[in-house]
Coordinates of C-alpha atoms in Angstrom, one line a residue:
X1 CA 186.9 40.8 -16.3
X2 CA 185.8 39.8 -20.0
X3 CA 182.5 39.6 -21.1
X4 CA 180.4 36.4 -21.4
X5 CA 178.7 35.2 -24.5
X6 CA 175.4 33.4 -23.8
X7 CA 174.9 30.7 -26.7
X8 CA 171.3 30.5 -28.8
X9 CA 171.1 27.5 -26.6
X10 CA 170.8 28.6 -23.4
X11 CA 168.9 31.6 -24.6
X12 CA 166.6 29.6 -25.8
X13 CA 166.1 27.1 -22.5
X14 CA 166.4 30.5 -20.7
X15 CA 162.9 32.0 -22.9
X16 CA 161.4 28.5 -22.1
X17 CA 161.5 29.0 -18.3
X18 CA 160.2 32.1 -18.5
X19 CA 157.5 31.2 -20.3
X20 CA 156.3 28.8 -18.4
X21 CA 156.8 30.6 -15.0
X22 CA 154.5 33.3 -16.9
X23 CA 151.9 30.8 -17.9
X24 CA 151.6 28.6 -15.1
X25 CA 151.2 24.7 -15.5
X26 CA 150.1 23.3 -18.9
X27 CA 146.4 23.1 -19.1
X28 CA 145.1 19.4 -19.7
X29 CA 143.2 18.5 -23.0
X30 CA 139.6 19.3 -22.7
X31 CA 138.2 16.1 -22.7
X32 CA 135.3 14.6 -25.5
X33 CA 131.8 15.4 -25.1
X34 CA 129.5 12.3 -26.8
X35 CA 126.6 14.5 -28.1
X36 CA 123.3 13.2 -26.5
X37 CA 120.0 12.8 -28.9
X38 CA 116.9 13.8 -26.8
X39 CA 114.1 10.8 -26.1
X40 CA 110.9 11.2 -28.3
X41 CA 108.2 12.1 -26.0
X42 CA 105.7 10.9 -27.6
X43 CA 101.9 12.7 -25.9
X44 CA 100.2 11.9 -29.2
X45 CA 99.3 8.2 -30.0
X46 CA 95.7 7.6 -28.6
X47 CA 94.9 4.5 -27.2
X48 CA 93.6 1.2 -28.4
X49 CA 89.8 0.8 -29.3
X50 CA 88.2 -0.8 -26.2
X51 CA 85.2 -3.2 -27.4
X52 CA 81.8 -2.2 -26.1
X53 CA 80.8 -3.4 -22.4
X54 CA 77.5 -1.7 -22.2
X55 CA 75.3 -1.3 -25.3
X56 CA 72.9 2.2 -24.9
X57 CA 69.7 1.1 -24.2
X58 CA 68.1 4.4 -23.5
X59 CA 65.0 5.3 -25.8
X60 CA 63.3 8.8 -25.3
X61 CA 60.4 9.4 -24.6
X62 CA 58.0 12.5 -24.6
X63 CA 56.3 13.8 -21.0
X64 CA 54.7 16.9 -19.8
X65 CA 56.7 19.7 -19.2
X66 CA 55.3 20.0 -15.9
X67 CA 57.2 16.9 -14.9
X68 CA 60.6 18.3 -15.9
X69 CA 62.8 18.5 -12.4
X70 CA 64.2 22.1 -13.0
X71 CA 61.3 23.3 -14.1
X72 CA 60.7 25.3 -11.0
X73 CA 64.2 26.6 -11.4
X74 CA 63.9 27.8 -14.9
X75 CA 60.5 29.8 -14.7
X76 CA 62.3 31.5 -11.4
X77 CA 65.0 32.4 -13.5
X78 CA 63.5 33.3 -16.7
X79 CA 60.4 35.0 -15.5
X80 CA 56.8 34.3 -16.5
X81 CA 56.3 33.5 -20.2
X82 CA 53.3 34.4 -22.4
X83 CA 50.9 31.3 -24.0
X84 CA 52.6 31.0 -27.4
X85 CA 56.2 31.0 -25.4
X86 CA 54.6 28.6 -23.4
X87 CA 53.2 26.1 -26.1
X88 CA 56.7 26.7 -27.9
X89 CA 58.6 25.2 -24.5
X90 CA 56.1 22.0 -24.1
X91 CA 56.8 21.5 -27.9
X92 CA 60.6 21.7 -28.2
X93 CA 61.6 21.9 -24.5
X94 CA 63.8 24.8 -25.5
X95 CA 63.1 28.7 -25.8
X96 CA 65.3 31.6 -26.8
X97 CA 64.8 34.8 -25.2
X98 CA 65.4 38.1 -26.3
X99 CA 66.3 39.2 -22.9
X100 CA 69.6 38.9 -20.8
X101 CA 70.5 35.8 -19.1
X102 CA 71.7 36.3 -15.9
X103 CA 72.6 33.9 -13.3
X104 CA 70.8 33.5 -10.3
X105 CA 71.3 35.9 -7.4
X106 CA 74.2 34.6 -5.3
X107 CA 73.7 33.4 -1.8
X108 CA 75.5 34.9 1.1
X109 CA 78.6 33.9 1.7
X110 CA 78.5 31.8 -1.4
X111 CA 81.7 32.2 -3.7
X112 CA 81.0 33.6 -7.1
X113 CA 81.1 30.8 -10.3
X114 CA 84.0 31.2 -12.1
X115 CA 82.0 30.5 -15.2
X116 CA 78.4 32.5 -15.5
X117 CA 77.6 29.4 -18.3
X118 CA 78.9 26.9 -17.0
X119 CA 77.1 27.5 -13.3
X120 CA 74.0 28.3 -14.7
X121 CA 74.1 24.8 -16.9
X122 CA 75.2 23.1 -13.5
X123 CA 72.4 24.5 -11.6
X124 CA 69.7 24.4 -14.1
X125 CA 70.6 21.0 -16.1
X126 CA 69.2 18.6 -13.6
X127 CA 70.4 16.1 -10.5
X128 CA 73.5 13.9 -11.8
X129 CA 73.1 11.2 -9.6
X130 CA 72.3 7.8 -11.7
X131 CA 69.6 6.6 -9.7
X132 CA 67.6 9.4 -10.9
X133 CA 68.3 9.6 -14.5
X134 CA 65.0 10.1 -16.5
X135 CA 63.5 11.8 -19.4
X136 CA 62.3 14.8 -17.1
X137 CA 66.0 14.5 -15.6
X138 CA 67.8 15.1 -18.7
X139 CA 70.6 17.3 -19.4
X140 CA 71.0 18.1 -23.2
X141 CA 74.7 18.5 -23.7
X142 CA 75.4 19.7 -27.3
X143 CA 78.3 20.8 -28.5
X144 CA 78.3 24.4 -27.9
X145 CA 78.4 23.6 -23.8
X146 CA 81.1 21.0 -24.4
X147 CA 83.3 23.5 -26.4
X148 CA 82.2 26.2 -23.6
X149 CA 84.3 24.0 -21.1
X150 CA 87.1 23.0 -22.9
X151 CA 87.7 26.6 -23.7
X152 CA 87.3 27.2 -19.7
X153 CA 89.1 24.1 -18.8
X154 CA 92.4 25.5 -20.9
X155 CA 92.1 29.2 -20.0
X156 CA 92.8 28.2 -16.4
X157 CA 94.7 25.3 -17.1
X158 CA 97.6 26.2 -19.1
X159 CA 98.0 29.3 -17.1
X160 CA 98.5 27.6 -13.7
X161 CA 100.7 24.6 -15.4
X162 CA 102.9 27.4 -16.7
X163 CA 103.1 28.8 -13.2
X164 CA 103.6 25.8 -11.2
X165 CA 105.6 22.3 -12.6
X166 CA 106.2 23.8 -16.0
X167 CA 107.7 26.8 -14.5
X168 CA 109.8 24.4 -11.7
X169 CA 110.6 22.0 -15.0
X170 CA 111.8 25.2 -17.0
X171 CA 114.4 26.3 -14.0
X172 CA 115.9 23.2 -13.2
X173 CA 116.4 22.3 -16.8
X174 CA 118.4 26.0 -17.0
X175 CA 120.3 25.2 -13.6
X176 CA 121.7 21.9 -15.2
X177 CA 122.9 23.8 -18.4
X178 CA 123.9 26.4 -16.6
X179 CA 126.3 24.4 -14.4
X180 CA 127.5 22.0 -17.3
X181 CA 128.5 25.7 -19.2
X182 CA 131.1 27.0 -16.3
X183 CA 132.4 23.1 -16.0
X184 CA 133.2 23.1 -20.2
X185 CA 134.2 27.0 -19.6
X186 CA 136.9 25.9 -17.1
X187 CA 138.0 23.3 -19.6
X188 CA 138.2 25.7 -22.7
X189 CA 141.2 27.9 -23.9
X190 CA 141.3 31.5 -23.8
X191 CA 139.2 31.8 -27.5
X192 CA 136.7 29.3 -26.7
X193 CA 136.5 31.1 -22.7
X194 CA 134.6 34.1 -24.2
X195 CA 131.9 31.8 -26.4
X196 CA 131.2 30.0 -23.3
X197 CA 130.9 33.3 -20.9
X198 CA 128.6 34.8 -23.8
X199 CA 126.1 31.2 -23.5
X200 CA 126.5 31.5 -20.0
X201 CA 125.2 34.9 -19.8
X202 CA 122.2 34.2 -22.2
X203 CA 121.6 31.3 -19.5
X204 CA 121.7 33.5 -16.5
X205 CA 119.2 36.3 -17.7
X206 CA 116.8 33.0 -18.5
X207 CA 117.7 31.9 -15.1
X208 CA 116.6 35.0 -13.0
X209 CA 114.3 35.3 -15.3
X210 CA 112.2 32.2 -14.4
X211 CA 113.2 32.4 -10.9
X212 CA 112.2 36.3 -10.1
X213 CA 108.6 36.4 -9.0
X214 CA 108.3 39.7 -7.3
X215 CA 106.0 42.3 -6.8
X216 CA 108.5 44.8 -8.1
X217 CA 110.5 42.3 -10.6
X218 CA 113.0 45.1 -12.5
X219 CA 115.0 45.8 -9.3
X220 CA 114.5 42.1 -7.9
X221 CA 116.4 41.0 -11.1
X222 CA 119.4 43.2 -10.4
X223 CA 119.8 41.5 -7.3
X224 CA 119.2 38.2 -8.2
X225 CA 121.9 38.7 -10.6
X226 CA 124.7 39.4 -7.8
X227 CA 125.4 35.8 -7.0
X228 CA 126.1 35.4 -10.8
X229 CA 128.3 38.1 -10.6
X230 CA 131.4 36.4 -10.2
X231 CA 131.5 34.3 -13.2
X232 CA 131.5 37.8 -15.3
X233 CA 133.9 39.8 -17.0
X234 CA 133.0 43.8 -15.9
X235 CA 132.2 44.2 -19.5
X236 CA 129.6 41.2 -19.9
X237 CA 128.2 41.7 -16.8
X238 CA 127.4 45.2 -17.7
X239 CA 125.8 43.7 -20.9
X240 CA 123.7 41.4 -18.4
X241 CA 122.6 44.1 -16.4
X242 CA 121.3 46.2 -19.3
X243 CA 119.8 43.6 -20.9
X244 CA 117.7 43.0 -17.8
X245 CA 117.0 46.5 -17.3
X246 CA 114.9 46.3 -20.7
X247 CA 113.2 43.1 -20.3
X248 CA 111.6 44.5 -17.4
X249 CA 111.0 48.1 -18.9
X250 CA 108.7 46.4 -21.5
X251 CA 110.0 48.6 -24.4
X252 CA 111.8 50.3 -26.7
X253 CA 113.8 48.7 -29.9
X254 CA 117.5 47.9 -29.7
X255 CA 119.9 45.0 -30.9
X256 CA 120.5 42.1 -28.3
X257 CA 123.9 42.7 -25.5
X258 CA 124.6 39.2 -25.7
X259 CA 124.6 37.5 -28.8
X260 CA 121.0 36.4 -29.9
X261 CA 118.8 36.9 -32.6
X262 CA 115.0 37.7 -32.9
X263 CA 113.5 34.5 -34.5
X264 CA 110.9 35.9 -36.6
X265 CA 113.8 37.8 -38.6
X266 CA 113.7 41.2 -37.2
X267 CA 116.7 43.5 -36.9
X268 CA 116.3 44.8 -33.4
X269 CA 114.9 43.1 -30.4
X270 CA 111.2 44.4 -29.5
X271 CA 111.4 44.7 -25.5
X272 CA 107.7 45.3 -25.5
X273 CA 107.7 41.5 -26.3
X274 CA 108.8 41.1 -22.5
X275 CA 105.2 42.5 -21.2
X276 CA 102.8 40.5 -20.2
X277 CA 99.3 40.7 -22.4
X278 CA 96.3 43.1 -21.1
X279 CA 94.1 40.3 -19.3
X280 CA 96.4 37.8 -18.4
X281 CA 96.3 35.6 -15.7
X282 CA 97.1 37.1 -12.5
X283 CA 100.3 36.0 -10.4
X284 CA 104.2 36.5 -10.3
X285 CA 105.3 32.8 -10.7
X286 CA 102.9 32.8 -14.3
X287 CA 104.8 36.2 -15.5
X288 CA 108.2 34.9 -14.5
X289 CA 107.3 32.0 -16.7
X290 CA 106.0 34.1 -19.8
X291 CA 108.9 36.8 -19.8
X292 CA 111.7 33.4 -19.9
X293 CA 109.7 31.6 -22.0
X294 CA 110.1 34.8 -24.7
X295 CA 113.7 35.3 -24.1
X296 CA 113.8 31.4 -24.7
X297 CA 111.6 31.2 -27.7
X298 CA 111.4 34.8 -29.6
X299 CA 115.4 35.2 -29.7
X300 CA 117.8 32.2 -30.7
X301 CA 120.9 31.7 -32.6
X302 CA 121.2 32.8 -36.1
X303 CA 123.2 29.8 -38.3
X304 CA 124.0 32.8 -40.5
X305 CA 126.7 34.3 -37.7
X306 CA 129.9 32.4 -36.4
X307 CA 128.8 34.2 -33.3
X308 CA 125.3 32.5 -33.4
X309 CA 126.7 29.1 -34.4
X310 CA 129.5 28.7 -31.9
X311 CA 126.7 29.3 -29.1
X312 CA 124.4 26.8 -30.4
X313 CA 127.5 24.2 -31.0
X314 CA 128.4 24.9 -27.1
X315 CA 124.2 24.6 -26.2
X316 CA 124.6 21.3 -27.5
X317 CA 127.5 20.2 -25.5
X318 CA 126.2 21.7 -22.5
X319 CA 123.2 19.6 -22.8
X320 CA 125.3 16.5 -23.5
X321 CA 127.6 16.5 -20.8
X322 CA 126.5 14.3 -18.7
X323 CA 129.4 14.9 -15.3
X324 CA 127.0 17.9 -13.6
X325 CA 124.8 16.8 -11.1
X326 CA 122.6 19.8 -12.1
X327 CA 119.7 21.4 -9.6
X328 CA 116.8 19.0 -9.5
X329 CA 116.4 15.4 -10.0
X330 CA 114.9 16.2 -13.2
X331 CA 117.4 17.7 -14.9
X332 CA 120.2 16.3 -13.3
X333 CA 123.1 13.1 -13.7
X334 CA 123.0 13.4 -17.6
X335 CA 119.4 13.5 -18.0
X336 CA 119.3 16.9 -19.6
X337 CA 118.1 16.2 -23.1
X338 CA 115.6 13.9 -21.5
X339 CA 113.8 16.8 -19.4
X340 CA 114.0 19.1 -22.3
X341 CA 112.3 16.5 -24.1
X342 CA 109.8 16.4 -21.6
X343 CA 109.0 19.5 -21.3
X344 CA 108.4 20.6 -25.1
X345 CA 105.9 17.9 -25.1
X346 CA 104.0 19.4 -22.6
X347 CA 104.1 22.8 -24.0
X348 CA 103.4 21.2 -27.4
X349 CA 99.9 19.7 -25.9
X350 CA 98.7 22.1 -24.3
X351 CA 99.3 25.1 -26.4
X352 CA 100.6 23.6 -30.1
X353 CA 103.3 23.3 -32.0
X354 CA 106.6 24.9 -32.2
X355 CA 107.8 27.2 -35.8
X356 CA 111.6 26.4 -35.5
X357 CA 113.9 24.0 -34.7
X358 CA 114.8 23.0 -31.0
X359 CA 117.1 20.7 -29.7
X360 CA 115.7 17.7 -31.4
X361 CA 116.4 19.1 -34.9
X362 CA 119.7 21.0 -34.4
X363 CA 121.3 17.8 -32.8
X364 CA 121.6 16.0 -35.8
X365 CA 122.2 18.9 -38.2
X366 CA 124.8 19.7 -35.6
X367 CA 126.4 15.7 -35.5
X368 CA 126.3 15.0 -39.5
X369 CA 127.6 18.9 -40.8
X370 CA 130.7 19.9 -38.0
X371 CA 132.8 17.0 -39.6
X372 CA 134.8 15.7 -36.6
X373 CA 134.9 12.5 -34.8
X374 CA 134.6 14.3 -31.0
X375 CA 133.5 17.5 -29.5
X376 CA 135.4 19.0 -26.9
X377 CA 135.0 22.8 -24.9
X378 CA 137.1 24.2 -27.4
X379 CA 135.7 23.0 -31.1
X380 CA 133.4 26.2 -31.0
X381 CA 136.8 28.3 -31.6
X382 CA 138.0 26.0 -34.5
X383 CA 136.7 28.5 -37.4
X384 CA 137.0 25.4 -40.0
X385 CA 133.7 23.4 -38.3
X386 CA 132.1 27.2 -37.9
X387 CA 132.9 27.3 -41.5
X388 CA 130.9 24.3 -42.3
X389 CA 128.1 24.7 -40.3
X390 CA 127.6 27.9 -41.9
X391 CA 127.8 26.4 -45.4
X392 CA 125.8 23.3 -45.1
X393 CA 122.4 23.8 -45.2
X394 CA 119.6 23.7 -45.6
X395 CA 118.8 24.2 -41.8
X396 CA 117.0 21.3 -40.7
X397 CA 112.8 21.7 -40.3
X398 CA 111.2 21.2 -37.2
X399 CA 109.2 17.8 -36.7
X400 CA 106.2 17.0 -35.5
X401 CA 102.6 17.2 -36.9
X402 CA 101.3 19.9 -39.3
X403 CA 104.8 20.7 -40.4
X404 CA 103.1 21.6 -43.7
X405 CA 101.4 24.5 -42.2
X406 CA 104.4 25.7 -40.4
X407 CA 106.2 29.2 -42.0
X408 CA 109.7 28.3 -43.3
X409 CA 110.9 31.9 -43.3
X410 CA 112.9 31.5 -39.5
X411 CA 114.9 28.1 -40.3
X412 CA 118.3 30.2 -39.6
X413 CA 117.5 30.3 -36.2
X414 CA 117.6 27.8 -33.8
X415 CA 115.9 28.4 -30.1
X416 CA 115.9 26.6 -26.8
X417 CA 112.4 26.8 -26.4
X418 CA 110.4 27.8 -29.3
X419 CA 107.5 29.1 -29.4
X420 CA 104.2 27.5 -29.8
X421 CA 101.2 27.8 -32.3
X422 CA 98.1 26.0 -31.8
X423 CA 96.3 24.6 -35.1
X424 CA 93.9 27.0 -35.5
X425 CA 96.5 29.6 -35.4
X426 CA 98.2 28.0 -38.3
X427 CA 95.5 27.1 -40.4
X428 CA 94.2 31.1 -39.8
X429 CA 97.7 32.4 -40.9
X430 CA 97.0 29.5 -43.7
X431 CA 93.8 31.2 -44.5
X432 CA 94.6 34.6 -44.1
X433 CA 97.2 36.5 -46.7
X434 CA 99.5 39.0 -45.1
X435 CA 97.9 42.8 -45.0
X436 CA 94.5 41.2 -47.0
X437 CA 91.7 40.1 -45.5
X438 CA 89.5 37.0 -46.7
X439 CA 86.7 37.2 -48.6
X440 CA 84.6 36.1 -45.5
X441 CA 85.5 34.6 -42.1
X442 CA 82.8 31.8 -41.7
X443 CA 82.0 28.8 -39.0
X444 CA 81.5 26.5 -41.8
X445 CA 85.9 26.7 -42.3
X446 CA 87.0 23.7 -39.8
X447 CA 84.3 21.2 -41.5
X448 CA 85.0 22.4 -45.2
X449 CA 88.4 21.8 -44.4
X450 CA 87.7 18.7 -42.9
X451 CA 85.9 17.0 -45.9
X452 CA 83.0 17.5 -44.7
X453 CA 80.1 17.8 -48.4
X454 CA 77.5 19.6 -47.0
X455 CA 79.4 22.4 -46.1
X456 CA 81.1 22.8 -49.0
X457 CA 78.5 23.5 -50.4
X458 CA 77.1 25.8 -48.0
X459 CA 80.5 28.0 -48.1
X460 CA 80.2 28.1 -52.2
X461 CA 76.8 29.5 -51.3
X462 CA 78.3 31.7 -49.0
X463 CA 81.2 33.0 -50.9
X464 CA 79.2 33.8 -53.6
X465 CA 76.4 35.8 -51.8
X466 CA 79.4 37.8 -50.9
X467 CA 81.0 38.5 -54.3
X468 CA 80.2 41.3 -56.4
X469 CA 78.2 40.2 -59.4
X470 CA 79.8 40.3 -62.8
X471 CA 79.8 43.4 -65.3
X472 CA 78.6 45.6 -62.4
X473 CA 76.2 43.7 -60.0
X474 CA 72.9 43.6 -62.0
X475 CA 70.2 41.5 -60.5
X476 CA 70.4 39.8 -64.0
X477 CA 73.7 38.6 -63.8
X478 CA 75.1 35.7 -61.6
X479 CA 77.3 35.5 -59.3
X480 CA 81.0 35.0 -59.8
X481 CA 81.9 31.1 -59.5
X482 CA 83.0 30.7 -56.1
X483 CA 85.9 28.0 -57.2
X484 CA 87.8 30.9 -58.8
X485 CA 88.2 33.0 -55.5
X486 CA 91.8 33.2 -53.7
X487 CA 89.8 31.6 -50.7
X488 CA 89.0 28.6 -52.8
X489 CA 92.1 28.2 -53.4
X490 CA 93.6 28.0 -50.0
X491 CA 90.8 26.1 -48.7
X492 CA 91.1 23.5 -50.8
X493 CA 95.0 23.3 -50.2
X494 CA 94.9 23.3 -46.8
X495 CA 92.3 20.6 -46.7
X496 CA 94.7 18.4 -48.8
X497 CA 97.4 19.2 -46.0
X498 CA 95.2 18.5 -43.5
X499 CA 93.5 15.2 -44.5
X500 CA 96.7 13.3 -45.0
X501 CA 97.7 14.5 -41.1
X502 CA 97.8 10.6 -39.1
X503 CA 95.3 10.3 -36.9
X504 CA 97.6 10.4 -34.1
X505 CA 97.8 14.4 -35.3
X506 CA 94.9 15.1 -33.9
X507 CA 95.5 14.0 -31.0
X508 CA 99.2 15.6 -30.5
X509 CA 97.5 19.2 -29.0
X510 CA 94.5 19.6 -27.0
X511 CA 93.7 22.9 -29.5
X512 CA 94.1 20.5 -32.7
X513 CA 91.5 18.4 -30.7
X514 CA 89.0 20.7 -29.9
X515 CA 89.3 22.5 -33.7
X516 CA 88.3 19.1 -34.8
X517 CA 84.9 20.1 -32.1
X518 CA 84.0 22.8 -34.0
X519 CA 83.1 20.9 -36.9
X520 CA 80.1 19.9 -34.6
X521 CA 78.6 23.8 -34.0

């Protein structure tokens, strides 16, 4: 029997087949993603004057001491005072001691103040009720007492908000980006697959790292990561679990398994970054918060890397789409860039401001500089936008309120949470030259900063009592002129920067508040 030829033809229908019997059914085109701007959430504006309904009436008047309602409670607590002391307190209804002030034995069963100061203030100052207020029923509240509480107030404050709804906030917000990640990862082709496992991997470790809250986290997080498990290539999960194994060692110095990039320009990633500070609040569900909130905010992507860029490009779209239901009615049905709008304004007033661009910044950047008309799961594997991302520049600021007292140096990176510095932070680093100290550190900095005349010229007093005197330091010889120091200098720049701040600055952080208090010590 002779042999058959087989024409290019049919070989060619033939290689078709097989191909797609090898393949399987054509994949669909991924479908657009409209990018989604986040909400201005605005904490700042204060509100409206309110005209006067009550005009003070109250005039002062001087009485015996002996009429004073606590004064019974003072003498048992201060002990018994000599004639001068004595004279001295009728006069000026004040007295400062050279011995300790304690507070007043406790009572059984009573629970100890969580504030020695502010106890002994409630249980010395007075009766509050109104019916009794009178000259010998004052309280003086100046502004060291008022500063005393705010300082309390925040140190227990901020603490259990990061614990409790901030914390909650913070993990359904992941759980939404999270599940919008696998649905654009299903979408993808096989180049664009691998930058969406890598984002979803950054996202897990943030996930179990918000929601592990044990007594012995480490091995807790190994096997919280088991249900994530399945999502994973052997080789990224690997990655995962060794990344998680440092976090919870607190230490050593290596480069990040998955991608990111310490924001404050470092080569390696610092795991001691990961332990919670000597003294901090006690409680699981606060150091679940802190250790995500550093993997959120102290590594980002770097706009420098195609690597770094193609994650942030697929953040974006993750926070856009708007098809996931998400976990949590608060991050859910679309509403993604609203919560994480939300919830950076919270962190904003409570602790301050953030260093580099978030979401709000990027967004843009991202929208004006990939030049195409729609995004889809696949655009981060088109190395042409990647290629223009890289090149455009500058990276985009971050917004907000003292942004002239913000470092520029981290702009390559871009974080889902930065974080936050509060105003006297920045105008400290403002202050402060790297590796010198200042020429003094004085009390009379937030009011010269603020304008205030008289203590300017109390600090030139100041700064040049601390100067060495010119040609050696004879008693003969004055002082250098203050106005030529370095700290001069920076005080009256910073001033400028801080005097042309809206008033609505001020009232954007509840540490740029109370820095504006200090101008009254």
């Amino acid at each position: 029997m002779g042999v058959r030829l087989i024409t290019p033809v049919l070989v060619w229908a033939w290689l078709a087949a097989a191909l797609a019997l090898w393949s399987g059914p054509a994949l669909a085109e991924p479908e657009t993603v409209p990018l989604r701007l986040a909400p201005a959430s605005n904490l700042a504006s204060p509100p409206p004057a309110a005209a006067e309904a009550v005009k003070p009436a109250f005039k002062d008047k001087n009485f015996p001491l002996r009429e004073a309602v606590n004064l019974k409670e003072i003498y048992e607590l201060i002990g018994p005072l000599s004639p001068a002391q004595e004279k001295f307190l009728e006069e000026n209804r004040f007295l400062l001691l050279a011995k300790p002030f304690f507070l007043m034995s406790q009572q059984p069963g009573e629970q100890p103040p969580a504030d020695e100061m502010l106890a002994n203030f409630d249980r010395l100052g007075g009766a509050l009720a109104p019916a009794r207020r009178a000259p010998q029923n004052a309280r003086f509240v100046g502004p060291d007492i008022i500063l005393h509480a705010w300082n309390k107030y925040l140190e227990t404050r901020v603490p259990m908000a990061e614990a409790g709804p901030l914390r909650e906030s913070l993990s359904a917000l992941l759980a939404g980006l999270y599940e919008n990640a696998a649905a654009l990862r299903a979408e993808a082709g096989r180049p664009a697959s691998a930058d969406w496992e890598r984002l979803m991997a950054q996202l897990a470790v943030a996930r179990i790292l918000v929601d592990t809250d044990a007594d012995d986290p480490g091995s807790e997080a190994l096997a919280n990561f088991e249900p994530y498990r399945p999502a994973f290539s052997e080789t990224m999960a690997r990655k995962i679990r060794a990344e998680l194994s440092r976090i919870y060692q607190g230490e050593g110095r290596e480069p990040s398994q998955l991608g990111l990039t310490p924001a404050g320009g470092e080569a390696l990633v610092d795991y001691a970054w990961f332990a919670p500070p000597a003294g901090s609040p006690a409680g699981a569900g606060w150091r679940a918060y802190f250790r995500a909130q550093v993997w959120l905010g102290r590594l980002g992507w770097d706009s420098r890397t195609e690597v770094g860029l193609a994650d942030a490009l697929n953040w974006a779209l993750a926070m856009s789409l708007s098809r996931q239901a998400g976990a949590g009615e608060e991050a859910g049905g679309g509403q993604l860039p609203a919560a994480w709008a939300r919830l950076t304004a919270i962190t904003s007033f409570l602790s301050g401001y953030a260093d580099l661009p978030g979401y709000r910044e990027w967004l843009p950047f991202l929208m004006k500089e990939a030049g195409v008309s729609e995004f889809t799961a696949d655009t981060s594997s088109d190395r042409e936008v990647l290629a223009r991302l890289k090149a455009a520049g500058p990276w985009p600021l971050v917004s907000g309120p003292f942004r002239e007292l913000r470092p520029t140096a981290g702009r390559g990176v871009v974080c889902l949470l930065p974080l936050r510095r509060s105003l006297p932070e920045l105008v400290e680093a403002g202050l402060i030259s790297p590796g010198r100290r200042p020429e003094l550190y004085s009390g009379l900095w937030p009011p010269v900063l603020l304008g205030h005349e008289g203590a300017k010229i109390l600090m030139d007093r100041q700064v040049a009592l601390t100067r060495p005197r010119a040609g050696g330091g004879g008693p003969e010889k004055t002082p250098d002129p203050p106005a030529t120091t370095a700290l001069a200098a920076r005080l009256a720049q910073l001033s400028a920067s801080l005097l042309a701040e809206p008033e609505s600055a001020w009232f954007s952080s509840l540490l740029a508040e109370e820095w504006r208090l200090l101008t009254c010590l």
